[in-house]
PDB file of C-alpha atoms and ligand atoms in Angstrom:
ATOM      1  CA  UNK A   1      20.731  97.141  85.975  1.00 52.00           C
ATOM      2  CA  UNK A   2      23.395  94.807  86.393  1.00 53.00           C
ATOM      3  CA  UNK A   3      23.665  93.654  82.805  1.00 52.00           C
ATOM      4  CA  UNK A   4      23.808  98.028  82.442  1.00 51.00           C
ATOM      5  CA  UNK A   5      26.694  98.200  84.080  1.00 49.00           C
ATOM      6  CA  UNK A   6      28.850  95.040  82.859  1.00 49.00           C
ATOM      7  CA  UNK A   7      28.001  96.708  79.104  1.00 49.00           C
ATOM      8  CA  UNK A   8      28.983  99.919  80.368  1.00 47.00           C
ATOM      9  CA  UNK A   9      32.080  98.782  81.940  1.00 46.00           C
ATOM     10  CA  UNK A  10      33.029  96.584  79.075  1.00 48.00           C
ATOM     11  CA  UNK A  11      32.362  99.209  75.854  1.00 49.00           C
ATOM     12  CA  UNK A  12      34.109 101.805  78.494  1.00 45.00           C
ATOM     13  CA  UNK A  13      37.278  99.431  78.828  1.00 49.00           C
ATOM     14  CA  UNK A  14      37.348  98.035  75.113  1.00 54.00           C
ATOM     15  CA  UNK A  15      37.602 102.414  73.980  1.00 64.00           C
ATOM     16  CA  UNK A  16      40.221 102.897  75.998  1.00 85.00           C
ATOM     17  CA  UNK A  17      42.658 100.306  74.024  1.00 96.00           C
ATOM     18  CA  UNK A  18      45.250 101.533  71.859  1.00 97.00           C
ATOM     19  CA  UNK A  19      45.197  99.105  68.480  1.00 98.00           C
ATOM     20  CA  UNK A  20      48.363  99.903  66.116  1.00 98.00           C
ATOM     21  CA  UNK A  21      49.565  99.024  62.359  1.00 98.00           C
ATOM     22  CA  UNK A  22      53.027  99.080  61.875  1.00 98.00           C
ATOM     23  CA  UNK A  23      53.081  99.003  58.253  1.00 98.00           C
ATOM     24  CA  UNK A  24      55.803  99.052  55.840  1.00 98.00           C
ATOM     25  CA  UNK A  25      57.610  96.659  52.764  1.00 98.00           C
ATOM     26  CA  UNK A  26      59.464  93.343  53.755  1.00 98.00           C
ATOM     27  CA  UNK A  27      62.405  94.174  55.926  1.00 98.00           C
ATOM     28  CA  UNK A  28      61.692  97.778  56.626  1.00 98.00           C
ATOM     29  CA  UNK A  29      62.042  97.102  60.284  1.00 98.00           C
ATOM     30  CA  UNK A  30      58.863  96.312  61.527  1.00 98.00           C
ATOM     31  CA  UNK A  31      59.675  93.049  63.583  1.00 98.00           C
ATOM     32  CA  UNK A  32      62.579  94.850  65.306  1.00 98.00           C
ATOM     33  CA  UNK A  33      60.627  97.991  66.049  1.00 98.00           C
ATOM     34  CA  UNK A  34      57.261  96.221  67.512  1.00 98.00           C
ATOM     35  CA  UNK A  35      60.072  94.472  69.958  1.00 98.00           C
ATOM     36  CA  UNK A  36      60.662  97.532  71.424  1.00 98.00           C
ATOM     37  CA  UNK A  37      57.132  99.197  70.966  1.00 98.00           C
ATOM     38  CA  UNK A  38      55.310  96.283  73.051  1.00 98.00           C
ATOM     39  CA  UNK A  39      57.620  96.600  75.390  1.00 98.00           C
ATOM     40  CA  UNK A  40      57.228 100.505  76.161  1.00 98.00           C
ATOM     41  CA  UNK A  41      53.637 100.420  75.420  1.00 98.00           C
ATOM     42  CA  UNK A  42      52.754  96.864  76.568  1.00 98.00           C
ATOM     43  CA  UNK A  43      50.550  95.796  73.549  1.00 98.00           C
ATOM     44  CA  UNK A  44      50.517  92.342  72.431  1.00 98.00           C
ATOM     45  CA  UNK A  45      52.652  92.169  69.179  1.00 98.00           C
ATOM     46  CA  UNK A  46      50.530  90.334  66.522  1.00 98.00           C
ATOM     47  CA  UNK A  47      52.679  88.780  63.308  1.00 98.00           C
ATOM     48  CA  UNK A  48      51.165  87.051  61.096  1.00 98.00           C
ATOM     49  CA  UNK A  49      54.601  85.992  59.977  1.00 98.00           C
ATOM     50  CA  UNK A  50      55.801  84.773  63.217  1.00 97.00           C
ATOM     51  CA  UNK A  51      52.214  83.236  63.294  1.00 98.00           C
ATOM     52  CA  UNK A  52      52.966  81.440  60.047  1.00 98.00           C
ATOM     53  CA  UNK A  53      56.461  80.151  61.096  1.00 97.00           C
ATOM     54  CA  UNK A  54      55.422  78.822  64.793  1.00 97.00           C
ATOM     55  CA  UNK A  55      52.884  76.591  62.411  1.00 97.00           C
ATOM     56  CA  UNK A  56      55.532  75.555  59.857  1.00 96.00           C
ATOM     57  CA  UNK A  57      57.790  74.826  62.817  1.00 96.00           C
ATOM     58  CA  UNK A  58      54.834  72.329  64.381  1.00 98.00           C
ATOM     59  CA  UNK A  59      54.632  70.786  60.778  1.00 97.00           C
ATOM     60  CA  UNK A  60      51.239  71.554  61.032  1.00 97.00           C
ATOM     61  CA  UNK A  61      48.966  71.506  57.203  1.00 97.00           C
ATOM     62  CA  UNK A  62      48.013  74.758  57.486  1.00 97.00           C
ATOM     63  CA  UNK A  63      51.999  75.572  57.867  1.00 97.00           C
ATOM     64  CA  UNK A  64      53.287  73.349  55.390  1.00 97.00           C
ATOM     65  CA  UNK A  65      50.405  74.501  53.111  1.00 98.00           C
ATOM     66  CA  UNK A  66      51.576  77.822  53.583  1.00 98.00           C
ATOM     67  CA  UNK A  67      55.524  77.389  53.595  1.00 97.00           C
ATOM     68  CA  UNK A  68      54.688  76.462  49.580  1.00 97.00           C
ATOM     69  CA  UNK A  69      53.669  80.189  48.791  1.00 98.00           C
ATOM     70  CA  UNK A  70      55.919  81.946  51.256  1.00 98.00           C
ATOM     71  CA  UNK A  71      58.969  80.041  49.632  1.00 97.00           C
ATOM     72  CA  UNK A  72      57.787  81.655  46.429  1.00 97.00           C
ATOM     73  CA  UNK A  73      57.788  84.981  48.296  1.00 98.00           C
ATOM     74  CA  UNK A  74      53.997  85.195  47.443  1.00 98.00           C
ATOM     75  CA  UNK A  75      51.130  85.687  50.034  1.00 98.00           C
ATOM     76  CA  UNK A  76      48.807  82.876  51.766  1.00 98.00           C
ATOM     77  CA  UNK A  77      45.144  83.069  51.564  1.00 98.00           C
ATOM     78  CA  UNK A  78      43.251  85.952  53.262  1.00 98.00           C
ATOM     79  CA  UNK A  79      41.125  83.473  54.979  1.00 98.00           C
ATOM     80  CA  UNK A  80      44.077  81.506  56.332  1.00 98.00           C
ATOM     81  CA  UNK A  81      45.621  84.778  58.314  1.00 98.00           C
ATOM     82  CA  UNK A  82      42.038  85.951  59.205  1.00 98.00           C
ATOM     83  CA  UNK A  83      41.337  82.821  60.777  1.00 98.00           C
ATOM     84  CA  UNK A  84      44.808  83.232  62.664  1.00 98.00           C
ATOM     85  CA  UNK A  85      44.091  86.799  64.082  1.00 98.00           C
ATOM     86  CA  UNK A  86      40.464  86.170  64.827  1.00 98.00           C
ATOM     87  CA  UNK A  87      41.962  83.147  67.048  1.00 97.00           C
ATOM     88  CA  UNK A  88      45.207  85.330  68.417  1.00 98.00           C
ATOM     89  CA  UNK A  89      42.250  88.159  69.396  1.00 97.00           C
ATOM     90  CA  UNK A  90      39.979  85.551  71.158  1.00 97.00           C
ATOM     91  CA  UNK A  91      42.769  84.411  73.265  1.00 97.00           C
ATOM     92  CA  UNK A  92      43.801  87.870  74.660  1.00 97.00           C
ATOM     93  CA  UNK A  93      40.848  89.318  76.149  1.00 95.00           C
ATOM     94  CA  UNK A  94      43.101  90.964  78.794  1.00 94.00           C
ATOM     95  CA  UNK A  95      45.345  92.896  76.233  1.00 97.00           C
ATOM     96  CA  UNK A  96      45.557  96.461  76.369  1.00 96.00           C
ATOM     97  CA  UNK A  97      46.093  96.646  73.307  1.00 98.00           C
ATOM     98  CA  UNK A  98      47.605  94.988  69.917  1.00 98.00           C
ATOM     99  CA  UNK A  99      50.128  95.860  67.525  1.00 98.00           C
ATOM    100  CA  UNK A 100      49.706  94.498  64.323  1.00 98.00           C
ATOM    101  CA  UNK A 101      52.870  93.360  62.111  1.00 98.00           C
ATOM    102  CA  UNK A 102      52.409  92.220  58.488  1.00 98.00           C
ATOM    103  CA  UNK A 103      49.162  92.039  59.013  1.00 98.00           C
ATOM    104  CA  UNK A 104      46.444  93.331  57.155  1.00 98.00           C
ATOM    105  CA  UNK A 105      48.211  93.135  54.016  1.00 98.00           C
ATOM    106  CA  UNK A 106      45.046  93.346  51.508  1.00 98.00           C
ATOM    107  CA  UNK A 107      41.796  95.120  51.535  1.00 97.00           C
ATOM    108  CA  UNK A 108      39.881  92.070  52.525  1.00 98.00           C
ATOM    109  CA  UNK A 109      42.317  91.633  55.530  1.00 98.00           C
ATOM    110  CA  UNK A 110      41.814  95.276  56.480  1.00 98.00           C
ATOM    111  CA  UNK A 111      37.895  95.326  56.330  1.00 98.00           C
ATOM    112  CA  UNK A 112      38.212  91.463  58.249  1.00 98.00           C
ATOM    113  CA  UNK A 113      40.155  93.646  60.956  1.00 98.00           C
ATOM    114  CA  UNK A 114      38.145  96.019  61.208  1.00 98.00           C
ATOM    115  CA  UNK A 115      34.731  93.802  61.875  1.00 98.00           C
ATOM    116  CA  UNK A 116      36.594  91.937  64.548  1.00 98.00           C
ATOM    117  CA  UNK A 117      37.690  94.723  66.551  1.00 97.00           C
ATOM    118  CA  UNK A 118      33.881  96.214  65.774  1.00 96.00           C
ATOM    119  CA  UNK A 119      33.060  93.082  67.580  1.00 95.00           C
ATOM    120  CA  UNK A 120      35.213  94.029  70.467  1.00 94.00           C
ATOM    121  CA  UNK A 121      33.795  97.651  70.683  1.00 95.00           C
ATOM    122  CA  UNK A 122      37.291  98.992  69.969  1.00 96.00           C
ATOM    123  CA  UNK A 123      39.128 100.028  66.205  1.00 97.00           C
ATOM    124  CA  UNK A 124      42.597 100.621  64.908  1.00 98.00           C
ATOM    125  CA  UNK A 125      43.821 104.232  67.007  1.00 98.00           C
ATOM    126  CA  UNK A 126      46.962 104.504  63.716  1.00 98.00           C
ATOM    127  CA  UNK A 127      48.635 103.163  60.893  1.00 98.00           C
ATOM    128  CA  UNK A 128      52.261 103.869  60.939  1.00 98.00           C
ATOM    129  CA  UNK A 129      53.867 103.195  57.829  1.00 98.00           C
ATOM    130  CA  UNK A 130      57.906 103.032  57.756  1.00 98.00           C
ATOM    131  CA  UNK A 131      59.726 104.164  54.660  1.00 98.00           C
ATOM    132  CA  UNK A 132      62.512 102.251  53.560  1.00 98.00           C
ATOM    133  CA  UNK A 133      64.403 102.298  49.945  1.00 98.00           C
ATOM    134  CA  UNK A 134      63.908  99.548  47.968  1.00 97.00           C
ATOM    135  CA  UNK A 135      67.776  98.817  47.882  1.00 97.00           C
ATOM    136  CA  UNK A 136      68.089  99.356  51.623  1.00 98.00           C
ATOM    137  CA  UNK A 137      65.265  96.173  51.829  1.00 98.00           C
ATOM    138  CA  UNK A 138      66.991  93.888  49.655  1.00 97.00           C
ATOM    139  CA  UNK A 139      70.914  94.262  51.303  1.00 97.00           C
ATOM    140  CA  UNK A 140      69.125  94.237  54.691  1.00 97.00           C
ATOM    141  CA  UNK A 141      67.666  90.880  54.252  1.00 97.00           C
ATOM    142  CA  UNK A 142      70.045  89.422  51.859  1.00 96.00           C
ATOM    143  CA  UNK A 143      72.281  89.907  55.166  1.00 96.00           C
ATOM    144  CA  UNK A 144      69.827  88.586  57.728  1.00 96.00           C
ATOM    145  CA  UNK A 145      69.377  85.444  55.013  1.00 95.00           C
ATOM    146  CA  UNK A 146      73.257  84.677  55.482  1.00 93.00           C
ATOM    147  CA  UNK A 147      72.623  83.766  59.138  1.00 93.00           C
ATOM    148  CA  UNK A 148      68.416  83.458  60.099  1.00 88.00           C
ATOM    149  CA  UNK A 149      67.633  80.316  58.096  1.00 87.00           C
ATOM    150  CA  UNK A 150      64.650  81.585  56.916  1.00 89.00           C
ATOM    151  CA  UNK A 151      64.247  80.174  53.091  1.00 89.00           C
ATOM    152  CA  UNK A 152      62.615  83.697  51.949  1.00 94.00           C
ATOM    153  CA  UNK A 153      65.818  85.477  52.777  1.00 95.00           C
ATOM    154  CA  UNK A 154      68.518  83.772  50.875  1.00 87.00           C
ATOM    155  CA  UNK A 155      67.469  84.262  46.992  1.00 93.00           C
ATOM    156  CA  UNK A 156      67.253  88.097  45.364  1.00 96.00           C
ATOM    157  CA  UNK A 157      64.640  86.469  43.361  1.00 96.00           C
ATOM    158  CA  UNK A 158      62.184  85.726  46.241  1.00 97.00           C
ATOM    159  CA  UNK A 159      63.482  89.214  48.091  1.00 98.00           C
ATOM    160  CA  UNK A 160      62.255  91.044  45.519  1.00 98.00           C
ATOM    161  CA  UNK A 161      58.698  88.853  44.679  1.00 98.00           C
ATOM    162  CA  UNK A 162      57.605  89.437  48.172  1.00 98.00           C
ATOM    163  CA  UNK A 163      58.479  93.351  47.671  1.00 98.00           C
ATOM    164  CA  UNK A 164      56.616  93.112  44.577  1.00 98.00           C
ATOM    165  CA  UNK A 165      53.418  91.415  46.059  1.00 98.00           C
ATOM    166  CA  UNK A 166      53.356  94.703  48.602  1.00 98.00           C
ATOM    167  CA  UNK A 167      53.420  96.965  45.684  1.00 98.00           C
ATOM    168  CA  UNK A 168      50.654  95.460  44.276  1.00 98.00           C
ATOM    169  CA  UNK A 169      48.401  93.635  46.996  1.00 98.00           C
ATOM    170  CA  UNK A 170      49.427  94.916  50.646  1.00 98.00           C
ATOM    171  CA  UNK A 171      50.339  99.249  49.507  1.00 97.00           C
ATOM    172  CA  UNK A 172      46.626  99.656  49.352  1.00 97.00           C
ATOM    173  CA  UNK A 173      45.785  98.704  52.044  1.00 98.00           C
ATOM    174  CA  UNK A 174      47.029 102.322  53.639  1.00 98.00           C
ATOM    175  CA  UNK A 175      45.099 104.024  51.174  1.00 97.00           C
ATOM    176  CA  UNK A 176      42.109 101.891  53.322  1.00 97.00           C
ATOM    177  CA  UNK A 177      43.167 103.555  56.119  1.00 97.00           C
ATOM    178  CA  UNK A 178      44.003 106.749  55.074  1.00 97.00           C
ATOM    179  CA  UNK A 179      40.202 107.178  54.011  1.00 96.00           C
ATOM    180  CA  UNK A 180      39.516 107.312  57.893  1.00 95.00           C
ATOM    181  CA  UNK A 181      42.478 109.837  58.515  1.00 97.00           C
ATOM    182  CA  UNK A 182      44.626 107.128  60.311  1.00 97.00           C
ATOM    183  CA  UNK A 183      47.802 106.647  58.336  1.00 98.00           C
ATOM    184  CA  UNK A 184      50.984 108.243  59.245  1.00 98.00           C
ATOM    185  CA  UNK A 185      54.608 107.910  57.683  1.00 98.00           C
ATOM    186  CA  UNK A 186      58.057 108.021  59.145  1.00 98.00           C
ATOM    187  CA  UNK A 187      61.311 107.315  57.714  1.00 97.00           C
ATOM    188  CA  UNK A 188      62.755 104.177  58.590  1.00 98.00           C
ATOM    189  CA  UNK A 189      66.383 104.325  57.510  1.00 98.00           C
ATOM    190  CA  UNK A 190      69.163 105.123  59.825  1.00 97.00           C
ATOM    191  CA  UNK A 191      70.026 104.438  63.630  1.00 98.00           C
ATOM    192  CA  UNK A 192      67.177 101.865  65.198  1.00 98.00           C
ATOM    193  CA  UNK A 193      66.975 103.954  68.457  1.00 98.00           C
ATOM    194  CA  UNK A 194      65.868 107.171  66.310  1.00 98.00           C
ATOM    195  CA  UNK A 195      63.593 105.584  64.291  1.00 98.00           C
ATOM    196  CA  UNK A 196      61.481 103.969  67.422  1.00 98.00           C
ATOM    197  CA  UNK A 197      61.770 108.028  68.612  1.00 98.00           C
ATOM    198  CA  UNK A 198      59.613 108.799  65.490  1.00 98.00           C
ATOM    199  CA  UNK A 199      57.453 105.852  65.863  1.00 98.00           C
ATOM    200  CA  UNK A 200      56.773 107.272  69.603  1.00 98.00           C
ATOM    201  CA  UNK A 201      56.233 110.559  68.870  1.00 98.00           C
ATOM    202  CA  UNK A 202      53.238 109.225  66.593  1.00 98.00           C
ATOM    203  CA  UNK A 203      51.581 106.683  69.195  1.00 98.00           C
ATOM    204  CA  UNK A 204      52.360 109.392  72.115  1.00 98.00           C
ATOM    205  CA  UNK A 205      49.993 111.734  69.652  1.00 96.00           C
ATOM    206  CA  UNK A 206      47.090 108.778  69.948  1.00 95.00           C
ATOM    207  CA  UNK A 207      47.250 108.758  73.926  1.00 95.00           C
ATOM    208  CA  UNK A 208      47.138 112.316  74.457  1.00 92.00           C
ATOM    209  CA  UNK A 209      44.238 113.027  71.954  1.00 83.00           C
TER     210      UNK A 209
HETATM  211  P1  AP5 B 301      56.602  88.445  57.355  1.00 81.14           P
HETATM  212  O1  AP5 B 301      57.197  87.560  58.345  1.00 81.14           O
HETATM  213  O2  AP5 B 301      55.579  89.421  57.762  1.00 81.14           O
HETATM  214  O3  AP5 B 301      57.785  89.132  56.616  1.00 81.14           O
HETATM  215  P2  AP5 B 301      57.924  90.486  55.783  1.00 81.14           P
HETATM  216  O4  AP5 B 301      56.910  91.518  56.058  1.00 81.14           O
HETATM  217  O5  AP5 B 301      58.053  90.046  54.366  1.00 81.14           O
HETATM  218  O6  AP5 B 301      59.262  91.068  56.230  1.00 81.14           O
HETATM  219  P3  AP5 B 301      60.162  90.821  57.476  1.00 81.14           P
HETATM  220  O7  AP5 B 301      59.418  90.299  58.634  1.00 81.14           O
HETATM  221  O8  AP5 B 301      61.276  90.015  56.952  1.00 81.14           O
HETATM  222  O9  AP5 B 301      60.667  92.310  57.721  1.00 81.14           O
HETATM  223  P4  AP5 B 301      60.339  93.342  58.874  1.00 81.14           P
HETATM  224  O10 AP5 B 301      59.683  94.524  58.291  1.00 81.14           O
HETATM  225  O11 AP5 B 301      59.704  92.683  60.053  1.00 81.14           O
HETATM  226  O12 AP5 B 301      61.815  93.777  59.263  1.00 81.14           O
HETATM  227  P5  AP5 B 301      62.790  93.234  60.402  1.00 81.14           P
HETATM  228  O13 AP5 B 301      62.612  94.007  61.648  1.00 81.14           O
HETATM  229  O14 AP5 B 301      62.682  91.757  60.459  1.00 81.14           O
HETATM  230  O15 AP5 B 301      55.949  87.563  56.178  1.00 81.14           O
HETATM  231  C1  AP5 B 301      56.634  86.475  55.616  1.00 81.14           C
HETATM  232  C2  AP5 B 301      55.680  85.756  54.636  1.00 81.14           C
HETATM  233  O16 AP5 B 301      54.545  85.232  55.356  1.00 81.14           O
HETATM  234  C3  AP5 B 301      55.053  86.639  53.551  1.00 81.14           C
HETATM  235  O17 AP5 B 301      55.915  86.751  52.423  1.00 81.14           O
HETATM  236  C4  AP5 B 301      53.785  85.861  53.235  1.00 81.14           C
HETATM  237  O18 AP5 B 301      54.061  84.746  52.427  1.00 81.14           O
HETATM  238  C5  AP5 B 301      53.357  85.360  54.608  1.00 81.14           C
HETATM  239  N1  AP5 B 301      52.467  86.319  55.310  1.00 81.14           N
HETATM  240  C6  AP5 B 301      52.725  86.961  56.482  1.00 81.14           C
HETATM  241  N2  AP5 B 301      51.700  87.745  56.837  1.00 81.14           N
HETATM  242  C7  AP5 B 301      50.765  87.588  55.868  1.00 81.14           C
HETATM  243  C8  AP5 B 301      49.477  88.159  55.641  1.00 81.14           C
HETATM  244  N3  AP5 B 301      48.951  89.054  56.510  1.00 81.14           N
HETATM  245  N4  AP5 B 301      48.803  87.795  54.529  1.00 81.14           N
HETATM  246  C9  AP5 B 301      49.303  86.881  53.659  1.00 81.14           C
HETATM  247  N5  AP5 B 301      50.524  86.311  53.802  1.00 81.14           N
HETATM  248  C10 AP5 B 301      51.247  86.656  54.890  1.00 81.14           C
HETATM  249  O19 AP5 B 301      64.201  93.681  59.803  1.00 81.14           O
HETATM  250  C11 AP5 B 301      64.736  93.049  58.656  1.00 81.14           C
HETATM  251  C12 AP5 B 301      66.266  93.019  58.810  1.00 81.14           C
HETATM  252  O20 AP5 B 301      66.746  94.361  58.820  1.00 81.14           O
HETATM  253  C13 AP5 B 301      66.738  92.392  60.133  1.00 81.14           C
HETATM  254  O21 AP5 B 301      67.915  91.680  59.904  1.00 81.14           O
HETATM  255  C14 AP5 B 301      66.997  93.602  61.038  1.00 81.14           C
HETATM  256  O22 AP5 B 301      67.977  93.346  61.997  1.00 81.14           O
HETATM  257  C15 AP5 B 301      67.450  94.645  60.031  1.00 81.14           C
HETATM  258  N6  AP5 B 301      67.116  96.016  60.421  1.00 81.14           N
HETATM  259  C16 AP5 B 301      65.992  96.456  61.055  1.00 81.14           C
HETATM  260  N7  AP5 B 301      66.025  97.795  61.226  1.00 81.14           N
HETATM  261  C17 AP5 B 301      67.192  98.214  60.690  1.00 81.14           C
HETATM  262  C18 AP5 B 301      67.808  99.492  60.558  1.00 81.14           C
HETATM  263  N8  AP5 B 301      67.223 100.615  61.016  1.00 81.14           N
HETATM  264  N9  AP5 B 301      69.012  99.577  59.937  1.00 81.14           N
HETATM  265  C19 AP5 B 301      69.614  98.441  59.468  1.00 81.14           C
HETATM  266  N10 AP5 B 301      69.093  97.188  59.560  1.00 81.14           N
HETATM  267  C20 AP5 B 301      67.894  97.082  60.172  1.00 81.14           C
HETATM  268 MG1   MG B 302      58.789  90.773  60.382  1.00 81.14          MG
END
């Protein structure tokens, strides 16, 4: 009876989390936007990117390892970010929720994702995918490269590799998602304040459903 009621409680709990994708090309604005999201919303922002760069900082192999193919603008290993995620998830048993950023970013990430929140009893509530001209990404981060020291900023050449590795590993993955219904789109050019508007709109639809 007791084991009855710590399932119950815990499958009753895990339902009730909100799990987001905030989904869009390199520099459409999803770092900025999940800093205000988790805030409102009080999710724990997931990045694989800021994942990638706290290991590169530590000088760790896995980060040198994968500073090699981010340099080149090109993606690490599915197993490598998996392994990351299925780690960040373990440690947050509390969370009421995650927001994912950059992350999935292929099929196999997005069907890994999906068995480790199965695990949990919970799934992904939305995809929100932010649209952003292709010229818009390129002088946005050819700006932030003048300044953030990150060494997949300052070269055109790498700029435009990474946007060309989401055209033709990580756009898919919304079709993935868009099989189950879950994929929204909202524009992501203009004032910041107006575009997290649109972005609540959508995750205010998810808590009143
Ligand atoms: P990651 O760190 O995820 O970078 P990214 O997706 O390529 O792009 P950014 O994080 O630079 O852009 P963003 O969309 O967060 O925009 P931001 O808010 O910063 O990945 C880096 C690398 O790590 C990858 O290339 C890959 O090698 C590896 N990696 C990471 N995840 C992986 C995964 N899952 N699988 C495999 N490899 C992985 O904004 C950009 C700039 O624009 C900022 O300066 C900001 O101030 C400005 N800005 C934001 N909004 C606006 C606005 N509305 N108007 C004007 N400027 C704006
Ligand atoms: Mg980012």
């Amino acid at each position: 009876m007791i084991l009855y009621y710590i399932c119950f409680f815990t499958k009753r709990q895990a339902s009730t989390m909100l799990n987001l994708i905030l989904f869009g090309p390199p520099g459409s604005g999803k770092g900025t936007q999940s800093e205000k999201l988790i805030r409102k919303y009080g999710l724990k922002h997931l990045s694989t990117g800021d994942l990638l760069r706290s290991e590169i900082a530590s000088q760790t192999v896995l980060g040198l390892e994968a500073k090699k193919l981010m340099d080149r603008g090109q993606l690490v290993p599915d197993e490598v970010v998996i392994g990351m995620i299925s780690s960040a998830l373990e440690s947050n048993p509390q969370a009421k929720g995650f927001l994912f950023d950059g992350f999935p970013r292929t099929s196999a990430q997005a069907e890994a994702l999906d068995r480790l929140l199965e695990l949990k009893n919970t799934g992904i509530n939305k995809m929100i995918a932010m649209q952003v001209s292709e010229e818009e990404l390129v002088s946005r981060l050819l700006k932030r490269g003048m300044t953030s020291g990150r060494s997949d900023d300052n070269n055109e050449g790498v700029i435009r590799a990474r946007i060309a590795e989401y055209h033709n590993k990580t756009a898919a993955v919304a079709d993935y998602y868009q099989k189950f219904g879950k994929v929204v789109s909202v524009k992501g050019e203009g004032n910041v304040d107006e575009i997290f508007e649109g972005l609540c709109k959508e995750i205010d639809e998810v808590l009143v459903a």
